[in-house]
PDB file of C-alpha atoms and ligand atoms in Angstrom:
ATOM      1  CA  UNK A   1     -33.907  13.762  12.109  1.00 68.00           C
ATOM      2  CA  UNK A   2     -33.528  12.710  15.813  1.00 90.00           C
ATOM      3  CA  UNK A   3     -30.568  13.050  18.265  1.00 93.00           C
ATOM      4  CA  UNK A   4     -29.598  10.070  17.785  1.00 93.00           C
ATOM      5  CA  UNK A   5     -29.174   9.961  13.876  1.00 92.00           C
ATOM      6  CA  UNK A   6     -27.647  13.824  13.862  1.00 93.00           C
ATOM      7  CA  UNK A   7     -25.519  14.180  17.087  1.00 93.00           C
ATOM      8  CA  UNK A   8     -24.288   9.714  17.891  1.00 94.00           C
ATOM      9  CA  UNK A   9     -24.515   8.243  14.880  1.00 94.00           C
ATOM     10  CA  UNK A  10     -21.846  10.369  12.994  1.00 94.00           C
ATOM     11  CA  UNK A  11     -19.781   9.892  15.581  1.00 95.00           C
ATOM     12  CA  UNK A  12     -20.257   5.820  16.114  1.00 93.00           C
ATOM     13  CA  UNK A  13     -19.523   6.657  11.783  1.00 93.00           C
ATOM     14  CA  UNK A  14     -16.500   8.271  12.429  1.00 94.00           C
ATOM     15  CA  UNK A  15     -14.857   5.727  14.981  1.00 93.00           C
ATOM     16  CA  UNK A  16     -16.174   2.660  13.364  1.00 91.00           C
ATOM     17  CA  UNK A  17     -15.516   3.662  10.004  1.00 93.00           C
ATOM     18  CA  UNK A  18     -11.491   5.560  11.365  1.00 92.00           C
ATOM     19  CA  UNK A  19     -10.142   2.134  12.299  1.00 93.00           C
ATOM     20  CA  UNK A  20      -7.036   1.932  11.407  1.00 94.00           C
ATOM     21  CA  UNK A  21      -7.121  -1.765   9.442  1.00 94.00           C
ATOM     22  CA  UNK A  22      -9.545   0.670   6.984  1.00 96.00           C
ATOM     23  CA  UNK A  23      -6.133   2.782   6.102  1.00 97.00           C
ATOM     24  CA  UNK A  24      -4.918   0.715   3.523  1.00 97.00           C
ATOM     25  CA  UNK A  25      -8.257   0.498   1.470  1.00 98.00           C
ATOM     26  CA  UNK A  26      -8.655   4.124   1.696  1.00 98.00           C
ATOM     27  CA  UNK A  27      -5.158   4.431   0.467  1.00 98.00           C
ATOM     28  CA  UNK A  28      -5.910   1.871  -2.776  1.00 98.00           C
ATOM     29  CA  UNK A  29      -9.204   3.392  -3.821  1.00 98.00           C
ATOM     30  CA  UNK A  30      -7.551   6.729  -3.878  1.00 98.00           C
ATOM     31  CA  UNK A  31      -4.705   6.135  -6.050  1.00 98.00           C
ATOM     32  CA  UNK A  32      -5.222   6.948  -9.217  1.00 98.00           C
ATOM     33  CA  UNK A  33      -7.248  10.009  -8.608  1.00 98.00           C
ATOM     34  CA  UNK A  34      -6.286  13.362 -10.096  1.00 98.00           C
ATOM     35  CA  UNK A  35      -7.646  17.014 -10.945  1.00 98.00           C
ATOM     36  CA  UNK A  36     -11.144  17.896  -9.615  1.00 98.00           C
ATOM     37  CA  UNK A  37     -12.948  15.667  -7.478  1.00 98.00           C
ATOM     38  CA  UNK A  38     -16.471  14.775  -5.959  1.00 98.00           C
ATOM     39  CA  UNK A  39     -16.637  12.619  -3.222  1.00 98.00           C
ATOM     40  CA  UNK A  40     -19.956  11.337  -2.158  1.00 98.00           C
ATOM     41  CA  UNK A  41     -20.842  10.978   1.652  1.00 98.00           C
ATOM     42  CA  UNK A  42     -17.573  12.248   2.651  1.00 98.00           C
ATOM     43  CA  UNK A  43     -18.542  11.459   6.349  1.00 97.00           C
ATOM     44  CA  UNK A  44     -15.696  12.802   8.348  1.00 97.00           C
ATOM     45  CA  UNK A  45     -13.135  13.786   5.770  1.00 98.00           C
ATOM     46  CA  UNK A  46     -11.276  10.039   6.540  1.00 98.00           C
ATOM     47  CA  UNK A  47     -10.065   9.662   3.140  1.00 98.00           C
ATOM     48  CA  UNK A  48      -8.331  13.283   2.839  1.00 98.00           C
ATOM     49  CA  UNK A  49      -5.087  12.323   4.293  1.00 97.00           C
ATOM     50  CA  UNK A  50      -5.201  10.131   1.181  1.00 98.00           C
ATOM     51  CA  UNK A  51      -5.765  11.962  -1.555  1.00 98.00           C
ATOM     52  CA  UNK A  52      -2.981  11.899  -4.254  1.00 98.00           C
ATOM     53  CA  UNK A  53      -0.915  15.132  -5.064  1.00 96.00           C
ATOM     54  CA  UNK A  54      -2.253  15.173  -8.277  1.00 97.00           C
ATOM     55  CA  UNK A  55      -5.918  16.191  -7.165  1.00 98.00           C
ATOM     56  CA  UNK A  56      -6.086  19.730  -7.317  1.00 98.00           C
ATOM     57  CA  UNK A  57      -9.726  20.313  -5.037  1.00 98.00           C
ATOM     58  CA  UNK A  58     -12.201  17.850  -3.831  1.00 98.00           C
ATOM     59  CA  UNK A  59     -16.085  18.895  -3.820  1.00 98.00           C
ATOM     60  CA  UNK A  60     -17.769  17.258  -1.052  1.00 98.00           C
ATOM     61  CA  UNK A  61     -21.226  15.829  -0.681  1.00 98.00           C
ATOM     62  CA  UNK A  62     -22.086  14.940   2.578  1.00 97.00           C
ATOM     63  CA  UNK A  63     -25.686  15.617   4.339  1.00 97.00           C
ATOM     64  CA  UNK A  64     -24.559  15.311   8.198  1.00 96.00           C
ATOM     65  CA  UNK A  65     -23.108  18.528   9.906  1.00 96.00           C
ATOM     66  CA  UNK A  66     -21.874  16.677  12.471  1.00 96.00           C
ATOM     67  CA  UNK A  67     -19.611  14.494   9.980  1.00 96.00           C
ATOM     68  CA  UNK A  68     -18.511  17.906   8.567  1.00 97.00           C
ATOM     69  CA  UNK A  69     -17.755  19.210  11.855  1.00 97.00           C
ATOM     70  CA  UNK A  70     -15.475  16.101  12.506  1.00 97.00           C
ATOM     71  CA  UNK A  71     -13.738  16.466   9.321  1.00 97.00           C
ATOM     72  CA  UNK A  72     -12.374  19.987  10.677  1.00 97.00           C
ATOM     73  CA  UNK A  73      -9.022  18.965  11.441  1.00 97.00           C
ATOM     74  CA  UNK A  74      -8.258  16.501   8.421  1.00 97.00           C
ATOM     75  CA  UNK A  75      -9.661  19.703   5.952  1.00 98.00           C
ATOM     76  CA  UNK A  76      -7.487  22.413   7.574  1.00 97.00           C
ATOM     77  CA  UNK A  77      -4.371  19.936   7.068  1.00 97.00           C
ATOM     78  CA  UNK A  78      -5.123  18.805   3.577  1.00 96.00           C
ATOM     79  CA  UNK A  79      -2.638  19.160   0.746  1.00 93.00           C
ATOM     80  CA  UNK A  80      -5.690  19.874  -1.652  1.00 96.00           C
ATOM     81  CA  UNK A  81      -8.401  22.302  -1.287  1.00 97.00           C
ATOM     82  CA  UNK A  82     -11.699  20.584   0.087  1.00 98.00           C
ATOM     83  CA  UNK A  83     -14.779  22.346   0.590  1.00 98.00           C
ATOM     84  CA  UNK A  84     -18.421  20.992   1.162  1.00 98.00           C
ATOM     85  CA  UNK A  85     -20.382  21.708  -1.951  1.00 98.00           C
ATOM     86  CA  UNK A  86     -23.729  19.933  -0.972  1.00 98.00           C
ATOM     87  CA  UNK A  87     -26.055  17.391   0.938  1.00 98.00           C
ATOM     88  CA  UNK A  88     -27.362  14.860  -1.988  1.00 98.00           C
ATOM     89  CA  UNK A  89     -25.402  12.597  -3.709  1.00 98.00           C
ATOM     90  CA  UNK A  90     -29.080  12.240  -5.288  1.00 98.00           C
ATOM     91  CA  UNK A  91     -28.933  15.553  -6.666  1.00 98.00           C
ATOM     92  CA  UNK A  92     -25.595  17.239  -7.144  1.00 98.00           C
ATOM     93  CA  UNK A  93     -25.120  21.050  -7.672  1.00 98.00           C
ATOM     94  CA  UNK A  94     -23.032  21.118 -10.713  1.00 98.00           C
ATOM     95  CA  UNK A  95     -22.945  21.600 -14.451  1.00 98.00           C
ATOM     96  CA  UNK A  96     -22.648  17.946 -16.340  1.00 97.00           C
ATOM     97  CA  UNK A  97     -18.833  17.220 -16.942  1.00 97.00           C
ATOM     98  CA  UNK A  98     -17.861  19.083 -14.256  1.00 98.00           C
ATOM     99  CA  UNK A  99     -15.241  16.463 -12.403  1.00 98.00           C
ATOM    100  CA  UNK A 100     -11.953  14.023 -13.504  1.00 98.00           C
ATOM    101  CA  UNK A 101     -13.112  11.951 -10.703  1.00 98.00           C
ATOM    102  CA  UNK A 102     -15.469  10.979  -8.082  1.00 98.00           C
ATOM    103  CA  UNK A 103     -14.989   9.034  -5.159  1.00 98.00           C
ATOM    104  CA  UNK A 104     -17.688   6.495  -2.514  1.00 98.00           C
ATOM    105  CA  UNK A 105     -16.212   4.754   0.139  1.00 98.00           C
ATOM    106  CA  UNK A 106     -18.993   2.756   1.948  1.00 98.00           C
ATOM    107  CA  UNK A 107     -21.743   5.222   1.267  1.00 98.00           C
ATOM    108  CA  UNK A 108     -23.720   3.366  -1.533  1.00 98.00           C
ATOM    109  CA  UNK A 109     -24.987   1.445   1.281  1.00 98.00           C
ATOM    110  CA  UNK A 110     -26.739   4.164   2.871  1.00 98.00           C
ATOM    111  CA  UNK A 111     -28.056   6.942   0.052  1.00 98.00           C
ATOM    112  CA  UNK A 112     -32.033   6.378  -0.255  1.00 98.00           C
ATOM    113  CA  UNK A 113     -32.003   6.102  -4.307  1.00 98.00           C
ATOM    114  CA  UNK A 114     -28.243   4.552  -5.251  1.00 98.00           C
ATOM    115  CA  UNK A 115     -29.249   4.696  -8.521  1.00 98.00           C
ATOM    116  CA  UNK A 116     -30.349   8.214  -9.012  1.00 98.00           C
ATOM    117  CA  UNK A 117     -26.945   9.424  -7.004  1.00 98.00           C
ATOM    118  CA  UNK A 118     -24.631   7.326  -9.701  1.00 98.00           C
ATOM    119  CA  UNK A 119     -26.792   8.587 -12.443  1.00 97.00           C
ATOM    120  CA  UNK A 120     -25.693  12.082 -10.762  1.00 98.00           C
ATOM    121  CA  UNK A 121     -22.181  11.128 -10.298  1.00 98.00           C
ATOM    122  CA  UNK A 122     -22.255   9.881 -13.841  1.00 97.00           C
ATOM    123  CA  UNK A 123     -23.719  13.004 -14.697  1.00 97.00           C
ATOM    124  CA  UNK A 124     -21.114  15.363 -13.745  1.00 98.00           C
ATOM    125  CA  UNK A 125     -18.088  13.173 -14.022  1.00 98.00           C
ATOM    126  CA  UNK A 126     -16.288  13.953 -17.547  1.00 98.00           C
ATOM    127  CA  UNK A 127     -17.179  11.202 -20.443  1.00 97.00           C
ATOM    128  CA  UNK A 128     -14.755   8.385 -19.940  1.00 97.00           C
ATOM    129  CA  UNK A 129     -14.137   9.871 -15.832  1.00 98.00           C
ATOM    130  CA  UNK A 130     -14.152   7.153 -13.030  1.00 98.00           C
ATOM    131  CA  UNK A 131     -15.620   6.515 -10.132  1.00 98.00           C
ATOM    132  CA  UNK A 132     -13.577   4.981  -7.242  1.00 98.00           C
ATOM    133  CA  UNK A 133     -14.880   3.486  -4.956  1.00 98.00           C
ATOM    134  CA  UNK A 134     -14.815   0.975  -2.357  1.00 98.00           C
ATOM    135  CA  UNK A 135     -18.506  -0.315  -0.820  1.00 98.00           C
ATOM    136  CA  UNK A 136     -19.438  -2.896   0.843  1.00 98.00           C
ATOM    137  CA  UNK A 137     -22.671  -5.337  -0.092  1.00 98.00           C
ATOM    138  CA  UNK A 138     -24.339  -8.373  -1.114  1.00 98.00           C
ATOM    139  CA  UNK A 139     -21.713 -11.208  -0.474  1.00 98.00           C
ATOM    140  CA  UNK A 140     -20.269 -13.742  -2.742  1.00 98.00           C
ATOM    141  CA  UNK A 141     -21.684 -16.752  -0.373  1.00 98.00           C
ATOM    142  CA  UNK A 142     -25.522 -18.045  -0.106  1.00 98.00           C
ATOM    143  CA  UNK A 143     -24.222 -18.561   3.683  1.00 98.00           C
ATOM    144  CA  UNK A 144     -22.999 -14.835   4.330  1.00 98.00           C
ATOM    145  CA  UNK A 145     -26.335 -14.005   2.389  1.00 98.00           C
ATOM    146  CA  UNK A 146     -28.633 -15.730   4.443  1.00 98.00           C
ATOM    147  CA  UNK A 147     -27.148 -14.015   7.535  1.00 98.00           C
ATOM    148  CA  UNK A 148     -27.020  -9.968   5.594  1.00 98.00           C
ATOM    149  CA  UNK A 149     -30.742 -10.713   4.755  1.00 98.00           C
ATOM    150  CA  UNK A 150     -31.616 -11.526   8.797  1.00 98.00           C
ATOM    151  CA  UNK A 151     -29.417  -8.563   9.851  1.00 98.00           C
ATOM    152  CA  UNK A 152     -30.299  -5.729   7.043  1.00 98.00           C
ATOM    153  CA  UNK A 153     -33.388  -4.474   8.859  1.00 98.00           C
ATOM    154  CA  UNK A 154     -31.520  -4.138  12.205  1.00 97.00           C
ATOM    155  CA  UNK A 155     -28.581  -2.193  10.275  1.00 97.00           C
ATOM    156  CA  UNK A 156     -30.701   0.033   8.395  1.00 97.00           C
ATOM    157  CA  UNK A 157     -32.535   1.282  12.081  1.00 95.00           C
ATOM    158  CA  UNK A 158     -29.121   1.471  13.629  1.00 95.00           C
ATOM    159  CA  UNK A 159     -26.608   2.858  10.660  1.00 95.00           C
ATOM    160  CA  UNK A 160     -28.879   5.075   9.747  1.00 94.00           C
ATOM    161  CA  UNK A 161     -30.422   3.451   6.918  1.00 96.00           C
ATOM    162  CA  UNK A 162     -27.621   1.242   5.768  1.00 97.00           C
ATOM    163  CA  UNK A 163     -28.522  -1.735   3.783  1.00 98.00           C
ATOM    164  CA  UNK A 164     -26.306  -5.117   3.786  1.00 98.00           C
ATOM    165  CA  UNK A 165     -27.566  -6.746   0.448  1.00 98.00           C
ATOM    166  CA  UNK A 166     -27.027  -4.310  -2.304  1.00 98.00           C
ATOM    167  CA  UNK A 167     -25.653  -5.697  -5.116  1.00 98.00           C
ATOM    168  CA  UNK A 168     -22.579  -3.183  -6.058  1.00 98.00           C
ATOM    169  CA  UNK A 169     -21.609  -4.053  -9.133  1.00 98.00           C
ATOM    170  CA  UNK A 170     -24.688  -4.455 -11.107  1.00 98.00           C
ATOM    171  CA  UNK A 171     -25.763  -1.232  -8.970  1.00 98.00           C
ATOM    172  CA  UNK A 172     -22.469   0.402 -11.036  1.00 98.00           C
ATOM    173  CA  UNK A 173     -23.043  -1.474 -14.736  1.00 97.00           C
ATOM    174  CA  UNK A 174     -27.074  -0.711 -14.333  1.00 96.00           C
ATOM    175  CA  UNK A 175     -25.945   2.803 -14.403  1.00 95.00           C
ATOM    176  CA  UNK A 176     -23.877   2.500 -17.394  1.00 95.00           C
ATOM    177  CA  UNK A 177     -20.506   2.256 -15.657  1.00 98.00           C
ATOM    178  CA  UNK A 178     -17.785  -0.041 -16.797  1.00 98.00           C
ATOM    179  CA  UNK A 179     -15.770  -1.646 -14.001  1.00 98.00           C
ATOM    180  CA  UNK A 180     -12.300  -1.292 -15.281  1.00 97.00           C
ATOM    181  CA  UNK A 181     -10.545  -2.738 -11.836  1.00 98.00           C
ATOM    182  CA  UNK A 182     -12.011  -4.478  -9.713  1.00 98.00           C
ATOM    183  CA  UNK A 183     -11.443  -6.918  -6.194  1.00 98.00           C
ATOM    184  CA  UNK A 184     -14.220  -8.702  -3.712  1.00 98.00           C
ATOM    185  CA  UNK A 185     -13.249  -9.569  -0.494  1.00 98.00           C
ATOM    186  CA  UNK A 186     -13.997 -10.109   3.128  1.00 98.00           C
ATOM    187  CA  UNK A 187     -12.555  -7.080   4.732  1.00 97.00           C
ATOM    188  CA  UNK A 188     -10.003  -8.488   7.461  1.00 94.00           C
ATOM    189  CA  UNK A 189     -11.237  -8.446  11.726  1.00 91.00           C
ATOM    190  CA  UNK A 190     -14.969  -7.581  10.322  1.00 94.00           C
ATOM    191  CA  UNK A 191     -18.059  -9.803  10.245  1.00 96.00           C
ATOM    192  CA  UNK A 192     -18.457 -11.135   7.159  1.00 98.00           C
ATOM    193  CA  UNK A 193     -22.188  -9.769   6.666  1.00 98.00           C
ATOM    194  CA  UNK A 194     -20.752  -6.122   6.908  1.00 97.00           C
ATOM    195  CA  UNK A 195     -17.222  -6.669   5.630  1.00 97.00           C
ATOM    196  CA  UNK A 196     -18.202  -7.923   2.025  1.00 98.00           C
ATOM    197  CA  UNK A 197     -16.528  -5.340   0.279  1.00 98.00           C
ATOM    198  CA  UNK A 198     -16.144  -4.168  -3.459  1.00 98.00           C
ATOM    199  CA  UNK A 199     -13.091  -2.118  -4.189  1.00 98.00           C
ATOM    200  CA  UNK A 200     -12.484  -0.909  -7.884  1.00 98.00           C
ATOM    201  CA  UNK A 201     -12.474   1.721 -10.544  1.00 98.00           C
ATOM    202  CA  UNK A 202     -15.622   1.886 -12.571  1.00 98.00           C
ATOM    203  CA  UNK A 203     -15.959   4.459 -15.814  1.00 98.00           C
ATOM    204  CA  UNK A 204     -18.242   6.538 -17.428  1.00 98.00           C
ATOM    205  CA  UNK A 205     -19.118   5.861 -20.913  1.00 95.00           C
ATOM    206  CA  UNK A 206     -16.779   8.132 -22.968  1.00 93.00           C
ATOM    207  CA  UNK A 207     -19.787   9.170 -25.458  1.00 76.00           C
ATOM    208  CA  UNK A 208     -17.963   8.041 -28.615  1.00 59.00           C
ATOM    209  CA  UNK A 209     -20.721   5.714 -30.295  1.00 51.00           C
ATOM    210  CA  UNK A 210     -23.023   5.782 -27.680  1.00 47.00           C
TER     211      UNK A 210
HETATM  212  C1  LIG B 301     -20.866   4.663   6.432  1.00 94.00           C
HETATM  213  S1  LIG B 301     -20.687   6.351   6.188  1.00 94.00           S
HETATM  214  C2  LIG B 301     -19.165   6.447   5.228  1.00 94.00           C
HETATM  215  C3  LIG B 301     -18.498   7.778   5.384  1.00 94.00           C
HETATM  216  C4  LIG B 301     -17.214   7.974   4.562  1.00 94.00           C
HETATM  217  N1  LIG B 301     -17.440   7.805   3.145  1.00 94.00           N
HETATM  218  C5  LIG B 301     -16.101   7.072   5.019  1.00 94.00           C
HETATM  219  O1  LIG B 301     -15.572   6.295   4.211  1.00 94.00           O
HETATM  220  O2  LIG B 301     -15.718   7.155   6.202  1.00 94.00           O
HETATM  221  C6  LIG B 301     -21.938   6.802   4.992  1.00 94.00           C
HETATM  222  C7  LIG B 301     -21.995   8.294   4.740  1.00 94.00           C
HETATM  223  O3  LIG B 301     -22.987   8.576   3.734  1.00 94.00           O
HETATM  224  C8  LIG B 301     -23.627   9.780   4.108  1.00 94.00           C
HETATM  225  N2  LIG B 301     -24.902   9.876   3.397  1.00 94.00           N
HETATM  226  C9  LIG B 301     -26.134   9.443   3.790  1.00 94.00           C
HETATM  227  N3  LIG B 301     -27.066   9.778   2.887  1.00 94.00           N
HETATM  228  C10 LIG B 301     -26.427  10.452   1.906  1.00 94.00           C
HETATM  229  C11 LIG B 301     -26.857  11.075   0.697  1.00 94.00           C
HETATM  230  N4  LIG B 301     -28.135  11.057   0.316  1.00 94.00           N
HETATM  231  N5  LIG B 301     -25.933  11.674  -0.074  1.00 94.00           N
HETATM  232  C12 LIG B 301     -24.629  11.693   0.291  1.00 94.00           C
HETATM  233  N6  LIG B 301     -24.163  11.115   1.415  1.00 94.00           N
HETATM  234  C13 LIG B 301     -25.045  10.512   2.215  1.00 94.00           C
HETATM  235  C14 LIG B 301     -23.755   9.665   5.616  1.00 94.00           C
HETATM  236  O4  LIG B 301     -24.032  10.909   6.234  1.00 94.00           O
HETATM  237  C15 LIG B 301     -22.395   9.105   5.981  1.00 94.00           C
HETATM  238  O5  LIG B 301     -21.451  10.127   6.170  1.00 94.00           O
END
């Protein structure tokens, strides 16, 4: 994997993504969330001071040890019972219908083969279960696109494989998700080729007539 990408990178993650202005996302993608729980790429545990009272454990998928390691202090003083459950959002150890919930905050971006992970997520989320998740992607702008397209190969060699252009909501209805809520903004004191964010509730098909 390289020093870099296993011992600096989840660290540059952890700061970059821990700035405060990121707090009050975290704390509107989370509401809403209740009973059991996947979160995919849970990085360094920076959405656990967040999670509602009514989520009773949160699985959590995340490959880097290093990210684990950093989420030591924000698991220990959770209100809900976390505990890493695997490495792949691309291939999830559980039964189908095992969650209420899941949960990506800026992770799409980075997992190889998005669509295979929210086929997974989709997988073992409950029929009619949603996905919340904030992500950020392809912007709204030909201007802000022009610029993602120049930067993307730069970002993916220094984030770790982090693309700029993916399209999040078709990447979410492709997969048979509805987007039940739903806002697209420029996140505030970011450049707008990395702060195009998506922030929303998409659901699983309930199964009923499908
Ligand atoms: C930009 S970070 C976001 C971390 C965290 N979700 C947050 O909001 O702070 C992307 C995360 O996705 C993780 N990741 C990369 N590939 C992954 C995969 N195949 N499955 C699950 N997570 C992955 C990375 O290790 C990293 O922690």
């Amino acid at each position: 994997m390289g020093i870099y990408n296993e011992h600096v990178l989840p660290r540059i993650i952890n700061a970059a993504c821990g700035l405060k202005s990121a707090d009050p996302l975290r704390s509107r993608v989370c509401e809403g969330l209740e009973g059991d729980v996947v979160e995919i790429g849970f990085g360094s545990g920076l959405n656990v001071p967040f999670y509602p009272d009514r989520v009773d454990r949160v699985a959590a998928i995340e490959p880097s040890d290093v990210g684990w390691k950093l989420a030591e202090k924000r698991v220990a003083e959770a209100t809900v019972a976390v505990e890493r459950s695997g490495l792949d959002g691309q291939s999830l150890p559980f039964a189908d219908n095992t969650f209420d919930a899941a949960i990506s905050t800026w992770t799409l971006c980075t997992i190889p083969d998005v669509a295979t992970a929210l086929r997974e997520v989709q997988r073992v989320i409950k029929p009619g279960g949603t996905l919340h998740f904030v992500e950020h992607g392809l912007a709204p702008d030909e201007r802000v696109r022009r610029w993602q397209r120049r930067m993307e190969p730069i970002q993916k060699r220094v984030f770790g494989g982090c693309h700029l252009t993916r399209p999040v909501v078709p990447l979410l209805t492709n997969a048979g998700f509805t987007i039940t809520e739903l806002d697209v903004f420029y996140e505030d004191g970011a450049p707008k080729f990395i702060g195009a964010d998506s922030l929303g509730v998409a659901t699983a098909p309930t199964g009923v007539g499908a």
